CSV table of C-alpha atoms in Angstrom, one decimal:
chain,number,residue,atom,x,y,z
G,24,MET,CA,11.1,-110.3,-17.4
G,25,ALA,CA,14.5,-112.6,-17.9
G,26,ASP,CA,14.7,-115.8,-15.5
G,27,VAL,CA,18.4,-114.4,-14.6
G,28,VAL,CA,20.5,-111.5,-15.2
G,29,VAL,CA,23.9,-112.0,-15.6
G,30,VAL,CA,26.2,-108.7,-15.3
G,31,GLY,CA,29.5,-109.0,-16.7
G,32,GLY,CA,30.0,-110.2,-20.3
G,33,GLY,CA,33.9,-111.8,-19.8
G,34,VAL,CA,34.6,-115.1,-20.3
G,35,ILE,CA,32.8,-116.5,-16.9
G,36,GLY,CA,29.8,-114.5,-17.3
G,37,LEU,CA,29.1,-115.4,-20.9
G,38,SER,CA,29.8,-119.1,-20.2
G,39,ILE,CA,27.3,-119.0,-17.3
G,40,ALA,CA,24.7,-117.5,-19.3
G,41,TRP,CA,25.3,-120.3,-22.2
G,42,GLU,CA,25.1,-122.8,-19.3
G,43,LEU,CA,21.6,-121.4,-18.2
G,44,ALA,CA,20.3,-120.9,-21.5
G,45,GLY,CA,21.4,-124.5,-22.4
G,46,ALA,CA,18.9,-125.6,-19.3
G,47,GLY,CA,16.2,-123.6,-20.5
G,48,ALA,CA,16.4,-120.6,-18.7
G,49,SER,CA,15.8,-117.0,-20.4
G,50,VAL,CA,18.8,-115.0,-19.9
G,51,ARG,CA,19.7,-111.4,-20.2
G,52,LEU,CA,23.5,-110.6,-20.0
G,53,LEU,CA,24.8,-107.0,-19.6
G,54,ASP,CA,28.8,-105.5,-19.7
G,55,GLN,CA,29.7,-102.1,-19.1
G,56,SER,CA,31.8,-102.5,-22.8
G,57,GLY,CA,31.9,-104.9,-25.2
G,58,PHE,CA,31.9,-108.4,-24.6
G,59,GLY,CA,35.1,-110.2,-23.7
G,60,GLN,CA,37.0,-107.0,-24.0
G,61,GLU,CA,39.0,-107.3,-20.4
G,62,ALA,CA,40.9,-109.5,-18.8
G,63,SER,CA,39.1,-112.6,-20.8
G,64,TRP,CA,40.4,-111.2,-24.0
G,65,ALA,CA,43.8,-109.9,-22.7
G,66,GLY,CA,45.1,-113.7,-21.3
G,67,ALA,CA,47.2,-116.2,-23.2
G,68,GLY,CA,44.9,-119.1,-23.0
G,69,ILE,CA,46.8,-121.8,-21.2
G,70,LEU,CA,44.8,-124.6,-20.4
G,71,PRO,CA,46.7,-127.1,-17.6
G,72,PRO,CA,45.5,-130.2,-17.4
G,73,GLY,CA,43.8,-132.1,-14.7
G,74,ASN,CA,42.6,-135.0,-12.6
G,75,PRO,CA,39.0,-134.6,-11.0
G,76,ARG,CA,39.4,-137.8,-9.0
G,77,ARG,CA,42.6,-136.8,-7.5
G,78,ALA,CA,42.7,-133.3,-7.0
G,79,ARG,CA,42.2,-132.8,-3.1
G,80,ALA,CA,41.9,-128.9,-2.5
G,81,PRO,CA,38.9,-127.1,-4.0
G,82,LEU,CA,40.9,-124.7,-6.2
G,83,ASP,CA,42.5,-127.9,-7.9
G,84,ARG,CA,39.4,-129.5,-8.3
G,85,LEU,CA,37.8,-126.5,-10.0
G,86,ARG,CA,41.0,-126.4,-12.6
G,87,ALA,CA,40.6,-130.2,-13.0
G,88,GLU,CA,36.9,-130.5,-13.7
G,89,SER,CA,37.3,-127.5,-16.4
G,90,ALA,CA,40.2,-129.5,-17.8
G,91,ALA,CA,38.1,-132.6,-18.4
G,92,ARG,CA,35.2,-130.1,-19.9
G,93,TRP,CA,37.6,-128.3,-22.3
G,94,PRO,CA,37.7,-130.6,-25.2
G,95,ALA,CA,34.0,-131.2,-25.4
G,96,LEU,CA,33.3,-127.6,-25.0
G,97,ALA,CA,35.6,-127.1,-27.7
G,98,ALA,CA,33.7,-129.2,-30.0
G,99,GLN,CA,30.3,-128.0,-28.9
G,100,LEU,CA,30.8,-124.5,-29.5
G,101,ALA,CA,32.1,-125.0,-33.1
G,102,GLU,CA,28.8,-127.1,-33.8
G,103,GLU,CA,26.8,-124.6,-32.5
G,104,THR,CA,28.4,-121.7,-34.0
G,105,GLY,CA,31.3,-122.9,-36.6
G,106,ILE,CA,33.7,-120.9,-34.9
G,107,ASP,CA,37.0,-122.9,-34.1
G,108,ASN,CA,38.3,-121.4,-30.7
G,109,GLY,CA,42.0,-123.2,-31.4
G,110,PHE,CA,41.6,-125.6,-28.8
G,111,ARG,CA,44.7,-127.6,-29.0
G,112,ALA,CA,46.3,-130.2,-26.5
G,113,TYR,CA,49.9,-129.8,-27.5
G,114,GLY,CA,51.2,-130.3,-24.1
G,115,GLY,CA,53.0,-128.1,-22.0
G,116,LEU,CA,56.3,-127.4,-20.6
G,117,THR,CA,57.7,-126.1,-17.0
G,118,ALA,CA,61.3,-125.1,-16.7
G,119,GLN,CA,63.6,-124.4,-14.0
G,120,PHE,CA,64.7,-121.0,-15.4
G,121,GLY,CA,65.0,-118.0,-12.7
G,122,THR,CA,63.1,-119.8,-10.3
G,123,GLY,CA,64.9,-122.3,-7.2
G,124,PRO,CA,64.7,-125.8,-7.5
G,125,SER,CA,62.7,-126.3,-4.4
G,126,GLU,CA,59.8,-124.6,-6.0
G,127,HIS,CA,60.3,-126.9,-9.2
G,128,ARG,CA,60.6,-130.0,-7.3
G,129,ALA,CA,57.4,-129.0,-5.3
G,130,ALA,CA,55.3,-128.4,-8.8
G,131,ILE,CA,56.5,-131.9,-9.6
G,132,ASP,CA,55.4,-133.5,-6.6
G,133,GLU,CA,51.7,-131.4,-6.6
G,134,TRP,CA,51.2,-133.0,-10.2
G,135,ARG,CA,51.9,-136.2,-9.1
G,136,ASP,CA,50.1,-136.2,-5.9
G,137,GLU,CA,47.1,-135.3,-8.6
G,138,ASP,CA,48.0,-138.5,-10.6
G,139,VAL,CA,48.6,-136.4,-13.7
G,140,SER,CA,50.7,-137.6,-16.4
G,141,LEU,CA,54.0,-135.8,-16.1
G,142,GLU,CA,57.5,-136.5,-17.8
G,143,GLU,CA,60.5,-135.3,-16.2
G,144,LEU,CA,63.2,-134.4,-18.9
G,145,SER,CA,67.0,-134.4,-18.8
G,146,PRO,CA,68.8,-131.7,-20.5
G,147,ALA,CA,69.4,-134.0,-23.7
G,148,GLN,CA,65.8,-134.9,-23.7
G,149,LEU,CA,64.6,-131.5,-23.7
G,150,ALA,CA,67.0,-130.4,-26.6
G,151,GLN,CA,65.8,-133.1,-28.9
G,152,LEU,CA,61.9,-132.2,-27.9
G,153,GLU,CA,62.4,-128.2,-28.2
G,154,PRO,CA,66.0,-127.3,-29.5
G,155,GLU,CA,65.4,-123.8,-29.6
G,156,LEU,CA,65.2,-123.5,-25.8
G,157,THR,CA,68.4,-122.2,-23.8
G,158,PRO,CA,70.8,-124.6,-22.6
G,159,ALA,CA,70.8,-122.5,-19.5
G,160,ILE,CA,67.5,-124.2,-18.2
G,161,GLU,CA,68.0,-126.3,-15.3
G,162,ALA,CA,65.6,-128.8,-15.1
G,163,ALA,CA,62.2,-129.2,-17.0
G,164,PHE,CA,58.9,-131.4,-17.3
G,165,LEU,CA,56.7,-132.1,-20.0
G,166,LEU,CA,52.7,-132.2,-18.9
G,167,PRO,CA,51.5,-134.2,-22.1
G,168,GLY,CA,47.9,-133.1,-21.1
G,169,ALA,CA,48.3,-129.4,-21.0
G,170,ALA,CA,46.5,-127.3,-23.9
G,171,GLN,CA,45.7,-124.0,-25.0
G,172,VAL,CA,42.8,-121.9,-26.6
G,173,ARG,CA,42.8,-118.6,-28.5
G,174,ASN,CA,40.9,-116.5,-26.0
G,175,PRO,CA,39.4,-113.8,-28.6
G,176,ARG,CA,38.1,-116.8,-30.8
G,177,HIS,CA,36.8,-118.8,-27.8
G,178,LEU,CA,35.1,-115.7,-26.7
G,179,LYS,CA,33.5,-114.8,-30.5
G,180,ALA,CA,32.0,-118.6,-30.1
G,181,LEU,CA,30.9,-117.7,-26.6
G,182,VAL,CA,29.0,-114.8,-28.0
G,183,ALA,CA,27.3,-116.7,-31.0
G,184,ALA,CA,26.6,-119.7,-29.0
G,185,CYS,CA,25.0,-117.2,-26.6
G,186,ALA,CA,23.0,-115.5,-29.2
G,187,GLY,CA,22.2,-119.0,-30.9
G,188,ARG,CA,20.3,-120.1,-27.7
G,189,GLY,CA,18.4,-116.8,-27.1
G,190,VAL,CA,20.3,-114.9,-24.8
G,191,GLU,CA,19.7,-111.2,-24.6
G,192,LEU,CA,23.0,-109.6,-25.4
G,193,LEU,CA,23.3,-105.9,-24.1
G,194,PRO,CA,26.7,-104.7,-24.5
G,195,GLY,CA,27.5,-101.0,-23.1
G,196,GLU,CA,24.9,-101.6,-20.6
G,197,ALA,CA,26.7,-100.6,-16.9
G,198,VAL,CA,25.2,-101.6,-14.0
G,199,VAL,CA,25.5,-98.8,-11.4
G,200,GLY,CA,23.1,-100.5,-8.8
G,201,PHE,CA,20.4,-102.7,-7.3
G,202,GLU,CA,16.9,-102.4,-6.5
G,203,SER,CA,16.0,-104.9,-3.7
G,204,HIS,CA,13.2,-105.6,-1.1
G,205,GLY,CA,14.2,-107.3,2.1
G,206,GLU,CA,16.9,-110.3,1.2
G,207,ARG,CA,15.5,-110.1,-2.3
G,208,ILE,CA,16.9,-108.4,-5.2
G,209,GLU,CA,14.2,-107.2,-7.6
G,210,ALA,CA,16.2,-105.4,-10.3
G,211,VAL,CA,19.7,-104.2,-11.3
G,212,ARG,CA,20.0,-100.8,-12.0
G,213,SER,CA,21.9,-99.4,-15.5
G,214,THR,CA,22.5,-96.2,-17.0
G,215,THR,CA,19.6,-96.8,-19.2
G,216,GLY,CA,17.1,-98.3,-16.5
G,217,LEU,CA,16.0,-101.0,-14.7
G,218,HIS,CA,16.4,-105.2,-15.3
G,219,ARG,CA,14.1,-107.2,-13.5
G,220,ALA,CA,14.7,-110.9,-13.0
G,221,GLY,CA,14.3,-113.9,-10.8
G,222,ARG,CA,17.6,-114.1,-10.4
G,223,PHE,CA,20.9,-112.5,-10.4
G,224,CYS,CA,24.4,-113.1,-11.0
G,225,VAL,CA,27.4,-110.4,-10.7
G,226,ALA,CA,30.5,-112.0,-12.7
G,227,SER,CA,32.1,-108.7,-13.6
G,228,GLY,CA,35.7,-109.5,-12.9
G,229,ALA,CA,38.1,-106.8,-11.2
G,230,TRP,CA,34.7,-104.5,-11.2
G,231,SER,CA,32.5,-106.8,-9.0
G,232,ARG,CA,33.9,-105.1,-5.8
G,233,ARG,CA,32.8,-101.8,-6.7
G,234,LEU,CA,29.1,-103.2,-8.1
G,235,LEU,CA,28.5,-105.3,-4.8
G,236,ALA,CA,29.4,-102.6,-2.4
G,237,GLU,CA,25.8,-101.6,-3.3
G,238,THR,CA,24.5,-104.7,-1.5
G,239,GLY,CA,26.5,-104.0,1.6
G,240,LEU,CA,29.0,-106.8,0.8
G,241,ASP,CA,32.7,-105.6,0.6
G,242,LEU,CA,34.5,-108.7,-1.3
G,243,PRO,CA,38.2,-108.4,-1.3
G,244,ILE,CA,38.7,-108.4,-5.2
G,245,GLU,CA,41.4,-106.1,-6.5
G,246,PRO,CA,42.8,-105.3,-10.1
G,247,VAL,CA,46.1,-107.0,-10.9
G,248,ARG,CA,48.0,-105.8,-13.9
G,249,GLY,CA,49.2,-108.3,-16.3
G,250,GLN,CA,51.3,-107.0,-19.3
G,251,ILE,CA,51.9,-109.0,-22.5
G,252,VAL,CA,53.8,-109.2,-25.2
G,253,LEU,CA,52.9,-110.4,-28.8
G,254,LEU,CA,56.2,-111.3,-30.9
G,255,SER,CA,56.2,-112.3,-34.8
G,256,LEU,CA,58.2,-114.4,-36.3
G,257,PRO,CA,57.8,-116.6,-39.9
G,258,ARG,CA,57.5,-119.6,-37.8
G,259,PRO,CA,57.1,-120.8,-34.3
G,260,PRO,CA,60.6,-121.4,-33.1
G,261,PHE,CA,58.8,-124.2,-30.3
G,262,ARG,CA,55.8,-125.9,-30.2
G,263,ARG,CA,54.5,-126.1,-27.0
G,264,VAL,CA,54.1,-123.5,-24.0
G,265,VAL,CA,56.5,-123.0,-21.6
G,266,GLN,CA,56.3,-121.9,-18.2
G,267,ALA,CA,59.0,-120.7,-15.7
G,268,GLY,CA,57.4,-119.2,-12.3
G,269,HIS,CA,54.6,-116.9,-13.2
G,270,ARG,CA,56.1,-116.1,-16.7
G,271,TYR,CA,55.5,-117.9,-19.9
G,272,LEU,CA,55.6,-118.1,-23.6
G,273,VAL,CA,52.9,-119.6,-25.7
G,274,PRO,CA,53.9,-120.1,-29.3
G,275,ARG,CA,50.9,-119.9,-32.2
G,276,PRO,CA,51.2,-121.9,-35.3
G,277,ASP,CA,51.2,-118.7,-37.3
G,278,GLY,CA,54.6,-117.5,-35.9
G,279,ARG,CA,53.5,-115.5,-33.1
G,280,VAL,CA,54.3,-115.6,-29.8
G,281,LEU,CA,52.9,-114.5,-26.5
G,282,VAL,CA,54.9,-113.6,-23.5
G,283,GLY,CA,53.5,-113.2,-20.5
G,284,SER,CA,53.0,-111.7,-17.7
G,285,THR,CA,53.5,-109.1,-15.2
G,286,MET,CA,51.7,-108.9,-12.1
G,287,GLU,CA,50.8,-105.0,-10.7
G,288,ARG,CA,49.0,-103.7,-7.9
G,289,VAL,CA,48.0,-100.5,-10.0
G,290,GLY,CA,44.4,-100.2,-9.5
G,291,PHE,CA,42.5,-100.0,-12.7
G,292,ASP,CA,45.6,-98.8,-14.7
G,293,LYS,CA,45.6,-100.9,-18.1
G,294,ARG,CA,48.7,-99.0,-19.7
G,295,THR,CA,51.7,-101.0,-20.8
G,296,THR,CA,54.9,-99.8,-19.2
G,297,ALA,CA,58.4,-99.5,-20.8
G,298,GLU,CA,59.9,-101.5,-17.8
G,299,GLY,CA,57.0,-104.3,-18.2
G,300,VAL,CA,57.7,-104.7,-21.6
G,301,ALA,CA,61.4,-104.8,-21.4
G,302,GLY,CA,61.3,-107.4,-18.4
G,303,LEU,CA,59.1,-109.6,-20.7
G,304,ILE,CA,61.3,-109.5,-23.7
G,305,GLU,CA,64.5,-110.0,-21.6
G,306,PHE,CA,62.5,-113.1,-20.2
G,307,ALA,CA,61.6,-114.2,-23.5
G,308,VAL,CA,65.1,-113.9,-25.3
G,309,GLY,CA,66.7,-115.5,-22.3
G,310,LEU,CA,64.8,-118.7,-22.3
G,311,VAL,CA,64.1,-118.7,-26.4
G,312,PRO,CA,67.3,-117.0,-27.8
G,313,ALA,CA,65.9,-117.0,-31.6
G,314,LEU,CA,63.2,-114.7,-30.1
G,315,ALA,CA,65.8,-111.7,-30.5
G,316,ASN,CA,65.1,-111.8,-34.1
G,317,ALA,CA,61.5,-111.5,-33.5
G,318,THR,CA,59.4,-108.4,-34.1
G,319,VAL,CA,57.5,-106.7,-31.6
G,320,GLU,CA,54.2,-106.7,-33.0
G,321,ARG,CA,52.2,-105.6,-30.1
G,322,THR,CA,51.9,-105.0,-26.5
G,323,TRP,CA,48.7,-104.9,-23.9
G,324,ALA,CA,47.8,-105.3,-20.6
G,325,GLY,CA,44.8,-106.5,-18.6
G,326,LEU,CA,43.0,-106.2,-15.4
G,327,ARG,CA,42.9,-109.8,-13.7
G,328,PRO,CA,40.4,-109.9,-10.3
G,329,GLY,CA,42.5,-111.2,-7.8
G,330,SER,CA,41.4,-112.1,-4.3
G,331,PRO,CA,43.7,-112.7,-1.0
G,332,ASP,CA,44.1,-116.4,-1.0
G,333,ASN,CA,43.7,-116.4,-5.1
G,334,VAL,CA,40.9,-118.6,-4.8
G,335,PRO,CA,37.5,-117.1,-6.8
G,336,PHE,CA,34.1,-116.1,-5.1
G,337,LEU,CA,31.1,-118.2,-6.2
G,338,GLY,CA,27.7,-118.8,-5.2
G,339,ARG,CA,25.1,-116.9,-3.3
G,340,VAL,CA,26.1,-113.6,-2.0
G,341,PRO,CA,25.5,-113.4,1.8
G,342,GLY,CA,21.7,-112.0,3.2
G,343,HIS,CA,20.4,-112.1,-0.5
G,344,VAL,CA,18.2,-115.3,-1.5
G,345,ASN,CA,18.4,-114.6,-5.0
G,346,LEU,CA,21.6,-112.9,-5.8
G,347,PHE,CA,25.1,-114.9,-6.8
G,348,VAL,CA,28.6,-113.6,-7.7
G,349,ALA,CA,31.2,-115.6,-9.8
G,350,ALA,CA,34.4,-113.1,-9.3
G,351,GLY,CA,38.2,-113.4,-8.6
G,352,HIS,CA,39.5,-116.2,-10.6
G,353,PHE,CA,42.5,-113.9,-10.8
G,354,ARG,CA,44.8,-115.5,-13.8
G,355,ALA,CA,43.0,-118.5,-14.1
G,356,GLY,CA,39.5,-117.6,-15.2
G,357,LEU,CA,39.7,-118.7,-18.6
G,358,GLN,CA,40.7,-121.9,-17.9
G,359,MET,CA,38.1,-122.3,-15.0
G,360,SER,CA,35.5,-121.1,-16.7
G,361,PRO,CA,33.9,-124.4,-18.0
G,362,ALA,CA,33.3,-125.7,-14.4
G,363,THR,CA,32.5,-122.4,-13.1
G,364,ALA,CA,29.7,-122.2,-15.2
G,365,VAL,CA,28.2,-125.7,-14.5
G,366,LEU,CA,28.3,-124.8,-10.6
G,367,LEU,CA,26.5,-121.2,-11.1
G,368,ARG,CA,24.1,-122.9,-13.5
G,369,GLN,CA,23.2,-125.5,-10.5
G,370,ALA,CA,23.2,-123.0,-7.8
G,371,MET,CA,20.7,-120.8,-9.6
G,372,LEU,CA,18.7,-123.6,-11.0
G,373,ASP,CA,18.9,-125.3,-7.5
G,374,GLN,CA,20.4,-128.4,-9.5
G,375,ASP,CA,22.9,-130.8,-7.7
G,376,LEU,CA,26.4,-129.3,-7.4
G,377,LEU,CA,29.2,-130.8,-9.0
G,378,MET,CA,31.3,-129.9,-6.3
G,379,PRO,CA,30.7,-128.0,-2.6
G,380,LEU,CA,30.5,-124.2,-3.0
G,381,GLU,CA,31.2,-123.9,0.8
G,382,PRO,CA,35.2,-123.6,-0.2
G,383,PHE,CA,34.4,-120.9,-2.5
G,384,ALA,CA,31.7,-118.7,-0.2
G,385,CYS,CA,31.8,-114.9,0.2
G,386,ASP,CA,31.9,-115.1,3.7
G,387,ARG,CA,34.2,-117.9,4.1
G,388,ARG,CA,37.7,-117.7,6.3
G,389,ILE,CA,40.3,-116.1,3.9
G,390,SER,CA,44.3,-116.6,4.4
G,391,GLU,CA,46.3,-114.4,2.2
G,392,VAL,CA,49.2,-116.2,0.0
G,393,PRO,CA,51.9,-114.6,-1.9
G,394,MET,CA,50.5,-112.9,-5.3
G,395,THR,CA,53.5,-114.8,-7.1
G,396,LYS,CA,52.6,-118.4,-6.6
G,397,PRO,CA,52.2,-120.1,-9.7
G,398,GLN,CA,49.1,-121.4,-10.8
């Protein structure tokens, strides 16, 4: 019998399993398909900066604590597995392009309140920094501490690192229910049998609500479709991640450019659409005119686990002493995975917590915020 069973093998579940195994726990990790094949794989790998000492809101603190851990995490995964996850701190640009000046100024003020390094750029400075960006950009700022990671490589490294630490990896093992006695979960029930453990963690992304309903908990998580277009050029026309509102361009050194993303509440529908793809291409060419000559290499979509307030649910499930959840990160699962994994490892092993979990509780008071709020 394992010490912990983790249900869900995306970036959150893999990171938690890796943390737990590193602390000496025996871990079994189950996923209904292949590891890292859903929203974790589909994202763009944007990693915003952060300052843990100055971040005030709990979500900002979770982001900042994760940002502080990414360089060491990338190095450690490379040491354990020999896999370079593509972590690079190239910096990132935020452009006022199709967004209002008040929203742009608010973003600047928020970063400065956190004492994160930021440089406001004049049109001439922006043109010198990234000459291929359109002169139609009204204002921009640079976050030197922003970084990116290659999602598929990072997931591959996590799978290999989990295996190296002795995690029992069971892909294609769909969990359909729980066996419980009073306030204790005795086992999870999969399509092949029972998996017993001392403690359990549900990290099933957009599918977490369905699974946790078995325990009597209605966790308000819903899938939010995000479509992405992959463009290709012989060389990258710009170097830094560029964000404008909730859309972005992510250049890769090999000349590929990720363009994302839509935000659509369409249930568990992962299809790409002509409207979604056309809108992203129009955005990309408007921001970087040279992309009009790019080849459309591929399109795809992922289902992000959205919560009403864009804050994930982390910690113990009410009414159960040994059941935990880590889900609802919306667009920020990859970027917040390092600190999330540390917190869940600490909570499940009764260790001192990096930060309080009450703001992330399943039964917290929730105030809905607009889905389009930038993150």
